[in-house]
XYZ file of C-alpha atoms in Angstrom:
706
model
C 14.197 40.557 -15.840
C 14.574 40.025 -12.356
C 17.443 42.695 -12.139
C 15.831 45.732 -14.160
C 12.993 44.675 -11.516
C 15.688 45.639 -8.926
C 17.823 48.078 -11.038
C 13.984 50.027 -10.639
C 13.648 50.219 -6.669
C 16.518 51.659 -7.181
C 16.918 55.182 -5.582
C 19.260 58.513 -4.828
C 22.113 58.626 -6.686
C 21.964 54.991 -7.280
C 19.161 55.407 -9.671
C 21.220 58.705 -11.315
C 24.019 56.095 -12.614
C 21.866 53.712 -13.732
C 19.888 56.541 -14.670
C 23.065 58.051 -16.838
C 24.500 54.058 -18.073
C 21.227 54.779 -20.917
C 21.290 56.774 -23.987
C 21.131 57.418 -27.635
C 23.429 54.210 -26.997
C 21.590 52.104 -26.275
C 18.134 53.515 -25.137
C 16.647 52.793 -21.600
C 12.521 51.553 -22.980
C 15.109 48.804 -24.924
C 16.079 47.754 -21.775
C 12.696 48.192 -20.461
C 10.484 45.666 -23.179
C 13.283 43.661 -23.137
C 14.207 43.564 -19.914
C 13.984 38.955 -19.914
C 14.940 38.874 -23.682
C 17.932 40.350 -22.359
C 18.800 38.989 -18.733
C 18.118 35.296 -20.715
C 21.192 36.413 -23.422
C 24.324 34.228 -22.940
C 26.596 38.138 -24.016
C 29.201 36.412 -20.828
C 30.208 34.064 -23.665
C 31.239 36.953 -26.166
C 34.630 37.075 -26.163
C 35.262 40.629 -27.396
C 38.743 40.414 -28.263
C 38.383 38.150 -30.565
C 37.747 39.593 -33.825
C 36.102 35.774 -34.204
C 33.574 36.302 -32.421
C 32.224 39.163 -34.333
C 29.824 36.323 -36.461
C 28.467 35.515 -32.869
C 27.911 39.154 -31.500
C 25.927 39.891 -35.014
C 23.441 37.353 -33.996
C 21.969 39.031 -30.720
C 21.818 42.335 -32.985
C 19.583 40.383 -35.943
C 17.648 38.979 -33.134
C 17.645 41.884 -29.969
C 16.685 43.953 -33.855
C 13.608 40.966 -34.739
C 12.536 41.196 -31.314
C 12.020 44.737 -30.664
C 9.685 44.707 -34.215
C 7.842 41.853 -32.475
C 7.136 43.860 -29.612
C 6.052 46.306 -31.650
C 3.707 44.412 -33.597
C 2.237 43.343 -30.805
C 0.837 47.045 -29.417
C -2.198 47.779 -30.553
C -5.210 50.595 -29.676
C -4.616 53.724 -28.989
C -2.008 53.686 -25.608
C 0.642 51.385 -28.033
C 0.313 53.579 -31.307
C 3.049 56.206 -29.848
C 4.442 53.035 -28.851
C 4.336 51.202 -31.476
C 6.359 53.627 -33.594
C 9.043 53.954 -30.973
C 10.076 50.763 -30.401
C 9.464 50.366 -34.938
C 12.190 53.947 -34.967
C 14.258 51.580 -32.208
C 14.894 48.756 -33.928
C 16.055 50.650 -37.097
C 18.352 53.079 -35.103
C 20.293 49.392 -33.330
C 20.404 47.848 -36.416
C 21.913 51.419 -37.912
C 24.672 51.987 -35.067
C 26.259 48.464 -34.577
C 25.410 46.614 -38.184
C 29.198 47.601 -38.924
C 30.969 46.262 -34.798
C 28.237 43.709 -33.306
C 30.810 43.761 -30.559
C 30.595 47.011 -29.590
C 26.501 46.217 -28.901
C 27.977 43.442 -27.490
C 30.731 45.335 -24.956
C 27.678 48.002 -24.468
C 25.460 45.595 -23.213
C 27.771 43.428 -20.983
C 28.895 47.225 -19.538
C 24.644 48.446 -18.945
C 24.506 44.668 -17.334
C 28.000 44.246 -14.806
C 27.212 47.711 -13.407
C 22.995 46.988 -12.478
C 24.580 44.066 -10.666
C 27.265 46.187 -9.053
C 23.965 48.415 -8.067
C 22.104 46.786 -7.624
C 24.537 44.599 -4.511
C 25.276 47.729 -3.185
C 21.849 49.334 -2.678
C 21.238 45.913 -1.211
C 24.321 44.138 0.144
C 22.802 40.986 -0.512
C 24.861 38.673 -3.264
C 22.736 37.919 -6.854
C 23.396 34.594 -6.739
C 22.274 34.570 -2.923
C 18.330 31.522 -2.706
C 16.871 34.514 -1.596
C 17.655 37.355 -3.818
C 16.733 33.509 -6.380
C 13.366 33.175 -4.368
C 12.432 37.246 -5.306
C 13.423 36.738 -8.816
C 11.370 34.240 -9.476
C 8.417 35.117 -7.827
C 8.093 38.889 -9.539
C 9.285 36.926 -12.745
C 5.332 35.288 -12.089
C 3.538 37.901 -10.840
C 4.391 39.898 -14.234
C 3.907 37.115 -16.665
C 0.159 36.790 -15.240
C 0.024 40.426 -15.538
C 0.449 39.620 -19.640
C -2.152 36.332 -18.805
C -3.998 38.321 -18.373
C -3.538 41.184 -20.290
C -4.022 38.949 -23.702
C -7.174 37.964 -22.235
C -8.291 40.570 -21.905
C -7.769 42.627 -24.805
C -9.247 39.081 -26.003
C -13.018 39.910 -24.864
C -12.270 43.909 -25.734
C -12.220 42.263 -29.374
C -14.493 39.329 -28.663
C -17.032 41.988 -28.086
C -16.087 44.829 -30.562
C -17.053 41.259 -32.686
C -20.488 40.989 -31.217
C -21.450 44.935 -31.011
C -21.281 44.820 -34.794
C -22.925 40.921 -35.430
C -26.376 42.919 -32.917
C -25.561 46.523 -35.034
C -26.733 44.777 -38.078
C -29.059 41.849 -36.334
C -30.806 45.673 -35.502
C -30.512 46.127 -39.255
C -31.982 43.379 -40.156
C -34.214 43.578 -37.974
C -35.446 46.583 -38.671
C -36.020 45.680 -42.787
C -38.338 42.886 -41.336
C -40.569 45.095 -39.758
C -40.378 46.988 -42.639
C -40.854 44.050 -45.233
C -44.010 43.797 -42.515
C -45.839 47.072 -42.695
C -45.361 46.702 -47.119
C -47.045 43.392 -46.145
C -49.734 45.047 -44.601
C -50.246 48.160 -47.418
C -50.804 46.043 -49.638
C -54.752 45.790 -48.873
C -55.431 48.986 -50.727
C -53.899 47.317 -54.298
C -55.806 45.598 -56.945
C -55.821 41.985 -55.944
C -54.234 40.772 -59.143
C -51.036 43.095 -58.512
C -51.304 42.338 -54.513
C -50.853 38.573 -55.051
C -47.444 39.488 -57.505
C -45.910 40.997 -54.730
C -46.964 39.491 -51.630
C -46.341 36.555 -52.535
C -41.908 38.801 -53.524
C -42.159 40.342 -50.229
C -43.438 37.013 -47.925
C -40.965 34.429 -49.463
C -38.564 38.097 -48.410
C -39.862 38.704 -44.519
C -39.837 34.064 -44.412
C -36.239 34.436 -45.800
C -35.063 36.618 -43.417
C -36.822 35.894 -40.484
C -35.791 32.466 -40.723
C -31.554 34.285 -41.011
C -33.103 36.620 -37.354
C -33.928 33.472 -35.627
C -30.421 31.941 -36.620
C -28.154 35.179 -35.758
C -30.149 35.482 -32.560
C -28.983 31.914 -31.100
C -25.772 32.852 -32.571
C -25.915 36.002 -30.427
C -27.025 34.701 -27.338
C -23.877 31.757 -27.584
C -21.298 35.091 -28.437
C -22.908 35.835 -25.580
C -22.465 33.289 -23.052
C -19.317 32.887 -24.385
C -18.204 36.245 -23.636
C -19.308 35.943 -20.059
C -17.496 32.733 -19.505
C -14.674 34.560 -20.718
C -14.956 37.510 -18.224
C -15.361 34.564 -16.122
C -12.233 32.997 -16.107
C -10.552 37.100 -16.118
C -12.388 37.534 -13.352
C -10.695 34.086 -10.977
C -6.644 35.058 -12.880
C -8.179 38.855 -11.578
C -8.647 37.515 -8.081
C -5.878 35.192 -7.990
C -2.865 37.866 -9.098
C -5.120 40.001 -6.670
C -5.075 37.638 -4.263
C -0.830 37.181 -4.703
C -0.195 40.939 -4.214
C -2.561 42.059 -1.857
C -1.974 38.895 0.260
C 1.380 38.146 -0.178
C 4.003 40.880 -1.025
C 1.645 43.563 0.846
C 1.642 41.460 4.381
C 5.165 41.495 3.253
C 5.565 44.778 2.734
C 3.696 45.200 6.410
C 5.246 42.851 8.353
C 9.142 44.244 6.639
C 7.639 47.474 8.051
C 6.843 46.445 11.440
C 10.238 45.447 12.214
C 12.047 48.360 10.602
C 10.281 49.683 13.630
C 12.402 47.065 15.587
C 15.364 48.316 13.633
C 15.028 45.926 10.816
C 16.033 46.702 7.098
C 13.776 49.613 6.082
C 11.225 47.579 4.081
C 11.076 49.428 -0.240
C 9.473 48.020 -2.607
C 6.436 50.271 -1.434
C 6.801 51.434 -5.679
C 6.833 47.847 -7.329
C 3.723 47.232 -4.991
C 2.043 50.597 -6.362
C 2.847 49.155 -10.181
C 1.361 45.931 -9.745
C -1.736 47.399 -7.228
C -2.014 49.669 -10.695
C -1.993 47.509 -13.380
C -4.941 45.488 -11.393
C -6.496 48.655 -11.032
C -6.701 49.487 -15.407
C -7.544 45.544 -15.766
C -9.944 45.112 -13.687
C -11.747 49.112 -14.785
C -10.743 47.690 -17.779
C -13.452 44.434 -17.213
C -15.377 46.174 -15.387
C -16.205 48.456 -17.739
C -16.197 45.402 -21.147
C -19.149 44.292 -18.419
C -21.292 47.531 -18.580
C -20.746 47.285 -22.080
C -22.222 43.798 -22.121
C -25.030 44.660 -19.686
C -26.364 48.069 -22.505
C -26.070 45.148 -25.790
C -28.120 43.046 -23.398
C -30.979 45.917 -22.647
C -30.895 46.997 -26.145
C -31.999 43.318 -27.703
C -33.112 41.138 -24.654
C -32.678 37.638 -25.897
C -34.877 34.588 -24.207
C -31.994 32.953 -21.963
C -29.818 33.131 -18.984
C -27.743 36.547 -19.280
C -29.491 39.549 -17.726
C -28.781 36.431 -14.956
C -25.226 36.090 -15.538
C -23.863 40.235 -16.043
C -25.620 41.005 -12.702
C -23.102 38.088 -10.688
C -20.447 39.522 -13.074
C -20.987 42.567 -12.473
C -21.109 42.157 -8.619
C -18.043 39.974 -8.954
C -16.160 42.029 -10.338
C -17.067 45.408 -8.230
C -16.442 43.736 -5.602
C -13.007 42.980 -6.057
C -12.157 46.242 -6.864
C -13.665 46.847 -3.914
C -11.164 44.987 -2.575
C -8.285 46.575 -3.369
C -8.953 49.599 -2.972
C -9.802 48.754 0.072
C -6.744 47.383 0.964
C -4.383 49.444 -1.136
C -5.088 52.741 1.604
C -1.863 52.201 3.776
C -0.010 53.635 6.332
C 3.438 54.761 4.598
C 5.849 55.700 7.187
C 3.530 54.925 10.546
C 3.139 57.709 13.606
C 6.123 56.348 16.092
C 5.642 53.229 18.556
C 5.853 55.189 22.257
C 3.115 58.447 21.532
C 3.632 61.428 24.500
C 1.555 62.743 25.111
C 1.326 67.088 23.910
C 4.228 66.115 21.464
C 4.487 66.723 17.987
C 4.245 63.627 15.897
C 4.203 62.885 11.413
C 2.594 60.318 9.922
C 1.351 59.304 6.115
C -1.877 57.951 4.043
C -1.422 56.498 1.155
C -3.623 55.020 -1.450
C -1.657 53.189 -3.943
C -4.087 53.081 -7.032
C -5.382 56.607 -6.440
C -3.606 58.299 -8.941
C -4.816 55.673 -12.019
C -8.297 55.490 -10.475
C -8.290 59.777 -10.706
C -9.791 60.342 -7.282
C -7.134 63.343 -6.704
C -9.840 65.236 -9.221
C -11.806 64.977 -5.788
C -9.457 65.256 -2.913
C -9.957 63.045 -0.064
C -10.031 64.174 2.996
C -8.049 61.996 5.381
C -9.247 61.277 9.701
C -6.637 60.169 11.822
C -8.598 59.331 15.438
C -6.608 57.240 18.430
C -8.053 54.406 18.867
C -7.984 51.390 22.242
C -7.603 47.965 21.560
C -10.688 47.014 22.283
C -12.373 49.849 19.794
C -9.530 48.188 16.922
C -11.211 44.251 17.669
C -14.900 46.322 17.415
C -13.125 48.173 13.960
C -11.896 44.914 12.066
C -15.602 43.077 13.369
C -17.366 45.774 11.664
C -18.732 47.129 14.568
C -20.501 50.051 14.376
C -17.569 52.320 16.301
C -18.152 55.547 15.095
C -17.094 58.940 16.546
C -15.645 55.984 19.436
C -12.297 57.585 20.076
C -9.861 57.286 22.718
C -7.958 60.540 23.207
C -7.767 63.475 21.903
C -5.826 64.345 18.264
C -4.714 67.756 17.571
C -3.949 68.526 13.455
C -6.467 65.271 12.797
C -7.543 66.205 9.048
C -5.270 66.322 5.860
C -6.249 66.044 2.032
C -4.273 63.754 -0.359
C -1.921 65.531 -2.523
C -1.301 64.015 -6.184
C 1.742 64.135 -6.633
C 2.576 63.720 -11.153
C 6.387 63.377 -10.490
C 6.354 60.269 -8.155
C 2.737 59.225 -9.656
C 1.626 58.547 -5.120
C -2.192 60.252 -4.083
C -0.914 60.600 -0.285
C -1.612 62.449 2.821
C 1.075 64.033 4.324
C 0.136 64.749 9.082
C 3.097 67.556 9.785
C 1.793 68.518 12.919
C -0.963 65.716 15.087
C -0.224 66.073 18.830
C -1.816 63.756 21.539
C -3.627 66.427 23.466
C -5.271 63.597 26.085
C -5.624 59.706 26.281
C -9.089 58.059 28.486
C -7.565 54.373 29.253
C -9.109 51.525 29.897
C -9.410 49.133 32.711
C -5.973 47.152 32.887
C -5.803 43.431 33.450
C -4.549 41.825 36.531
C -0.270 42.398 36.776
C -0.404 45.265 33.244
C 1.180 48.350 33.241
C -0.165 51.234 31.559
C 3.030 50.967 29.689
C 1.576 47.494 28.491
C -1.451 49.202 27.683
C -1.361 49.032 23.679
C -3.438 51.962 21.710
C -3.878 52.076 17.436
C -4.052 55.308 14.932
C -7.080 54.796 13.089
C -6.826 56.516 9.386
C -10.080 57.515 7.104
C -11.214 58.460 4.120
C -14.151 58.824 2.022
C -14.070 59.452 -2.023
C -16.017 58.117 -5.714
C -14.023 56.720 -8.464
C -16.204 56.070 -12.096
C -18.162 59.510 -11.601
C -19.248 58.810 -7.800
C -20.764 55.486 -9.193
C -18.954 53.148 -6.782
C -18.488 55.514 -3.778
C -15.489 54.067 -1.257
C -15.072 54.378 3.115
C -11.697 53.122 3.429
C -9.800 53.102 7.341
C -6.588 51.299 8.119
C -4.638 50.914 11.424
C -0.792 51.346 12.432
C 0.750 49.687 14.502
C 0.362 49.944 17.892
C 1.455 52.695 20.372
C 2.293 52.884 23.696
C 1.182 56.041 25.219
C 3.260 58.142 27.385
C 2.682 61.050 29.396
C 6.700 61.385 30.568
C 10.089 59.671 29.377
C 10.836 57.489 32.422
C 8.082 55.586 30.618
C 10.001 55.651 27.662
C 11.800 51.649 27.935
C 8.979 49.984 29.497
C 6.912 51.159 26.702
C 9.205 50.335 23.941
C 9.524 46.668 25.528
C 6.266 45.816 25.115
C 6.784 47.750 21.525
C 9.756 45.182 20.480
C 8.263 41.814 21.956
C 4.567 43.679 19.567
C 7.156 44.311 16.394
C 9.030 39.822 16.784
C 5.984 38.523 17.334
C 2.856 39.488 16.337
C 1.361 36.997 13.362
C 0.003 38.451 10.384
C -4.089 38.922 10.626
C -3.799 38.520 14.334
C -7.183 40.007 16.481
C -5.917 43.380 17.273
C -3.453 43.173 19.525
C -2.702 39.668 20.937
C 1.018 38.834 21.168
C 2.555 35.034 22.333
C 2.722 35.442 26.536
C 6.322 32.778 25.983
C 8.148 32.599 22.467
C 11.667 30.953 22.240
C 14.468 32.012 22.781
C 16.735 31.934 19.509
C 13.626 34.414 18.446
C 14.297 36.563 20.947
C 17.433 36.996 20.439
C 17.062 37.627 16.835
C 14.673 39.987 17.928
C 17.326 41.934 20.171
C 20.718 41.938 18.305
C 19.018 43.132 15.209
C 17.493 46.043 17.687
C 21.207 46.729 19.457
C 22.324 45.666 15.717
C 20.084 49.263 14.606
C 20.983 51.825 17.339
C 24.856 50.526 16.990
C 24.835 51.830 12.763
C 27.097 48.436 13.060
C 26.493 44.729 11.053
C 28.905 44.034 14.667
C 25.732 42.235 16.421
C 25.633 40.130 19.498
C 27.632 37.642 19.244
C 27.060 33.745 19.626
C 29.175 35.364 23.295
C 27.305 38.263 24.005
C 23.972 36.012 23.371
C 24.848 33.202 26.954
C 25.564 35.924 28.266
C 22.554 37.578 28.256
C 20.836 33.632 28.010
C 22.481 33.730 31.976
C 20.916 36.802 33.314
C 18.061 36.175 31.545
C 17.408 32.670 33.047
C 19.616 32.707 36.214
C 21.844 29.743 34.663
C 25.010 29.557 34.382
C 25.766 27.621 31.419
C 28.263 27.989 28.696
C 26.678 26.175 25.954
C 24.778 28.000 23.176
C 23.263 24.632 23.035
C 21.484 24.988 26.186
C 18.812 27.436 25.851
C 18.899 26.145 21.978
C 15.082 25.199 23.093
C 13.855 27.284 26.376
C 10.831 29.831 26.610
C 10.937 33.563 27.752
C 7.877 34.400 29.249
C 6.707 37.609 28.414
C 6.820 38.654 32.565
C 10.797 37.209 32.288
C 11.661 39.566 29.862
C 9.631 43.138 31.318
C 7.521 42.600 34.680
C 9.581 40.609 36.842
C 12.760 42.100 37.975
C 15.984 39.304 37.557
C 17.275 37.838 41.368
C 18.358 40.055 43.851
C 18.352 43.329 41.591
C 15.151 46.298 41.531
C 15.026 45.961 37.568
C 13.972 43.230 35.079
C 15.988 41.887 32.181
C 15.657 44.208 29.218
C 15.705 47.249 31.381
C 19.265 46.021 32.139
C 19.943 45.451 28.385
C 17.589 48.749 27.371
C 20.385 51.104 29.478
C 23.434 48.992 27.429
C 22.194 50.321 24.436
C 21.537 53.761 25.331
C 24.848 54.350 26.830
C 25.967 53.363 23.761
C 24.591 55.015 21.261
C 24.713 57.890 23.362
C 28.801 57.651 24.104
C 30.351 54.830 22.941
C 29.251 53.712 20.443
C 32.578 54.114 17.558
C 33.934 52.291 20.588
C 31.469 49.356 19.983
C 32.442 49.505 15.938
C 36.997 49.594 16.649
C 35.958 46.430 18.662
C 37.283 48.007 21.809
C 33.845 46.948 24.913
C 33.452 43.494 25.316
C 30.670 44.733 26.931
C 28.683 40.792 28.018
C 30.733 39.879 30.666
C 30.122 38.789 33.862
C 32.424 40.026 37.613
C 33.742 35.779 37.379
C 34.482 36.235 33.604
C 36.464 39.237 33.617
C 38.940 37.607 36.114
C 39.780 35.024 34.835
C 40.211 36.187 30.792
C 42.524 38.977 33.080
C 44.684 37.251 35.730
C 46.312 35.479 32.122
C 48.126 39.097 31.181
C 50.341 40.737 32.471
C 49.535 43.727 34.718
C 47.871 46.758 33.506
C 45.952 44.413 30.412
C 41.599 45.922 31.517
C 38.059 45.382 29.742
C 35.847 47.014 29.293
C 32.227 44.876 31.249
C 28.708 46.311 31.556
C 27.915 46.466 35.092
C 25.354 43.325 36.409
C 24.221 45.757 39.064
C 23.200 49.536 37.650
C 21.700 50.719 34.889
C 22.770 51.713 31.712
C 26.354 51.445 33.774
C 30.769 50.173 32.531
C 33.304 49.483 34.647
C 36.523 48.822 33.921
C 37.642 45.719 35.164
C 41.740 45.156 35.089
C 44.194 42.954 36.761
C 48.006 44.682 39.144
C 50.035 43.357 42.394
C 47.784 43.029 45.027
C 49.607 46.398 46.941
C 48.577 44.184 50.534
C 50.588 41.773 49.446
C 53.930 40.546 47.724
C 53.570 38.784 44.746
C 49.347 38.081 44.403
C 48.050 39.630 41.483
C 44.190 40.547 41.358
C 41.495 41.671 39.490
C 40.070 45.328 40.180
C 36.736 47.057 39.466
C 36.271 50.852 39.086
C 32.399 52.217 40.178
C 30.535 52.376 36.726
C 30.494 55.020 34.133
C 27.291 56.222 33.374
C 25.286 58.508 30.831
C 26.398 61.231 33.209
C 29.709 60.382 34.204
C 30.350 60.905 30.792
C 28.426 63.638 30.053
C 30.837 65.403 31.343
C 34.358 62.897 30.505
C 34.013 61.025 27.962
C 35.763 56.876 28.329
C 39.099 57.524 26.249
C 40.088 60.187 28.151
C 39.205 59.004 31.915
C 41.675 55.607 30.131
C 44.133 58.260 29.184
C 43.830 59.549 32.848
C 44.124 56.045 34.418
C 48.443 55.389 33.850
C 48.336 51.692 35.349
C 45.637 51.223 32.310
C 48.057 49.880 29.827
C 46.543 46.969 27.686
C 42.763 46.239 26.546
C 42.362 43.319 26.482
C 44.357 41.022 24.935
C 47.504 43.223 24.713
C 46.695 46.090 21.919
C 48.175 49.397 24.218
C 45.615 51.265 25.665
C 47.138 54.395 22.708
C 47.421 52.814 19.318
C 42.778 52.271 20.578
C 41.584 54.772 21.726
C 44.352 58.525 21.504
C 42.243 59.123 17.723
C 39.170 60.229 20.729
C 41.054 62.133 23.411
C 40.458 65.013 23.343
C 42.724 67.857 22.115
C 45.595 69.490 24.644
C 43.442 73.507 23.868
C 40.724 71.791 24.227
C 41.296 70.361 27.981
C 41.881 72.980 29.132
C 39.197 75.114 27.721
C 37.436 72.822 29.290
C 39.018 73.247 32.624
C 39.459 76.738 33.002
C 35.215 76.107 32.300
C 35.290 73.842 35.132
C 36.940 76.530 37.179
C 35.004 78.865 37.182
C 32.206 77.578 37.272
C 33.046 76.331 40.583
C 34.283 79.294 41.673
C 30.373 81.130 41.226
C 29.217 77.707 43.371
C-alpha cells in the first residue's frame, strides 16, 4: 500500500501519467480499494512468456476477484451501497476479461506497478528501497490500519446503539401497556363484585408479568447503556491516540519541512495526504459525537437509576475537546509570508483549514484577519494571555474570506496583496540589531460548525519574519532567518534558538542554502567546508575531523567581524551566494569554479602546473568578489615562476561583461586547473561576434554622450 500512498501524492504531468495507466482493462478504483493486497502479491514470480505459468496467474486472478467480492460485502449503510455494487461489477468485469488469458492480467498489473515506482522515484529522486522510504511507508501503513480499527469500532457502536434504541422503544411500549393495565384496574370499581374479582385477578396476573419483564429489561437496558459508554470510551482513546500521531507527529514534521524549505530544503509536500487523514479523523469524531448525543437523548427519554447522565456528560465533554483540538490545530499556513519582509512591499500568504470541507465550514465562509505581532506578543498569545487588538504594525489588505475549492476539496484564504505599511519596534537587547528582531504574522478567524452548535476562534502564527526598510539590510536579516529555520526546536517558546551550535550542523544549513540557490545537486564539498571552517574559526587545519566537535556561536556567525576585515562570516558567504546565483551559476554547475580556495592553496596548486594554468577563487578581502589566479614566468627574473592574482571581479563588473568573455580576452590564460583548455570549458558562454559589435557600439555611443 506504501506505493499507492506515494503515487497519490504525484502532481502535474506525473499524476496524469499515473492516471493514464488505468481504464476498463484495470479500473483505478480496484487499485485504490485493494492497494495493500495488490502490493503484497508476488507478481514478479510469474514468468509471462512461459505458458506453464498460466495456472499460477489463474490463481492470482481468482484471488483478486475473491478479494474484490469480499471488499464489496463489507460495505454497509447508505454511503457503502453504491460502492458495494461498483466493486461487485468490477469483480465480474475482471473475471470476464482475463479468465481465458490470466497471464495478461499479471502483465497489466506488473506494468502498472513498475510505472508507478518509476514515477514516484523520478518525483522524489529517492530509491524506494531506502531506509527512509521504508520507514515512511511503514508509518503510513500503521496510520491507515488505525483508521480501519476506528472505522470498525465506530460501526460496531452504531450497530449497538440501534439495538439499544430498538430495545428501549419496545420497553416504552411495554411500559405503556403496564400503564394501560393499571388504568383498567382502577376502572374496575364500577363493575359488579363477581365480574370485578374475576377481571381483577386476570389483570393483576398480567400486570405482575409485565412489571417483572420491565424490571428485568430495565436492568438489561442499563447494562446495554453502560457497555455502550465503555465502548465509546475505548473509541475515544483510539481517536486521541490517532489524533496525537497525526497532529503531534505528522503535522509537526510537515511544519518542520516547511521551515527547512525556507532555507532551501525540499518542498514540504504531503499536505493533501495530511488533509485526507484529518478529514477521516473529523468524520469519525463527528460520528462518535452524534452517537453520544443520541445516547443522551435516549437517557433523557427514559431515565433509569445509575451513573449514565454523568458518564455521557463526561464523554460529550471529551469528544468536544477532541474535535476542538483537531479544528484549531488544522488551521495552518500553507504558504508562508516572506521571512524577510520589507515595508511598503507587496507580499502574499495562504492559510488553510484542513477539515473545513469535511465539516462544511464553507457553507458560511469565515473571514481571516492578518496582523503583525512582536516576539513578546507571540509569547503572550501562546500562553493564552489577552492580546486583543494588539499589533506591532499595520498591514494593508489584511482581511480575506476563505474559499472552498470543489476540485481539490480545500478551504483556504489567499492573501495576494498584503503590504506592511509601518512597523513598531521593541527596545533591543544588548548588541542586538534591528535585523535580529523577530516578528510573526498572526492569522485568526472565527466560525461555527453543526448549525452554530460549536463555535471556534482559531489562530496560527507564521514562521518568524524580520522586517527591513532597505535592501542593504537583507543579508543580515537572511542570516537571522537561516539560523532560526535551521536550529529552532519544535514547540519552543517564540522565538528562542540556541546561542551556539555544532559546526557540522551549520555546515548542513549552509550546504542546503547553497544548493538551493545554485539549483544544483553540486553543493559544498568537504574541502569547501574545511575552507569555511578555517575562515570561521581563524584556524589553519586542513583536517575536517578537527572541526567535528567545535561549536560556532551566533556572534561568530553574523555579529563579530572576521579578523582584519569589516564584515562577518555570514556576510562573506552570502556575498559569494549572491554573486554566484546572479552571474556564475552555470560555471559552478559545470565544475569550472573551485571558489573556496585561499591564496596560499591556489599558489601551491598552480606552481605544479604548466604556465597559463589558472583557477577561479573567491576573494578573501572583498564581499561578493571572485578573482583569477594563474601561473606564469616572472618578467623580472628569468627562470622564476609566479602565481598572479587579478583584482576581484564583482556583480558590477559582470553586469558589464561576463566572466567567460573576460577569460576569453586574457590570452595568457590557457588551461583551467588542472589541465582543461579554456575554450573547451567556456566557449559555449562566449558572446557571439555580432553581439560583441553591438555591445561595443552601444558603449561607444554612451561614452560619446558623456
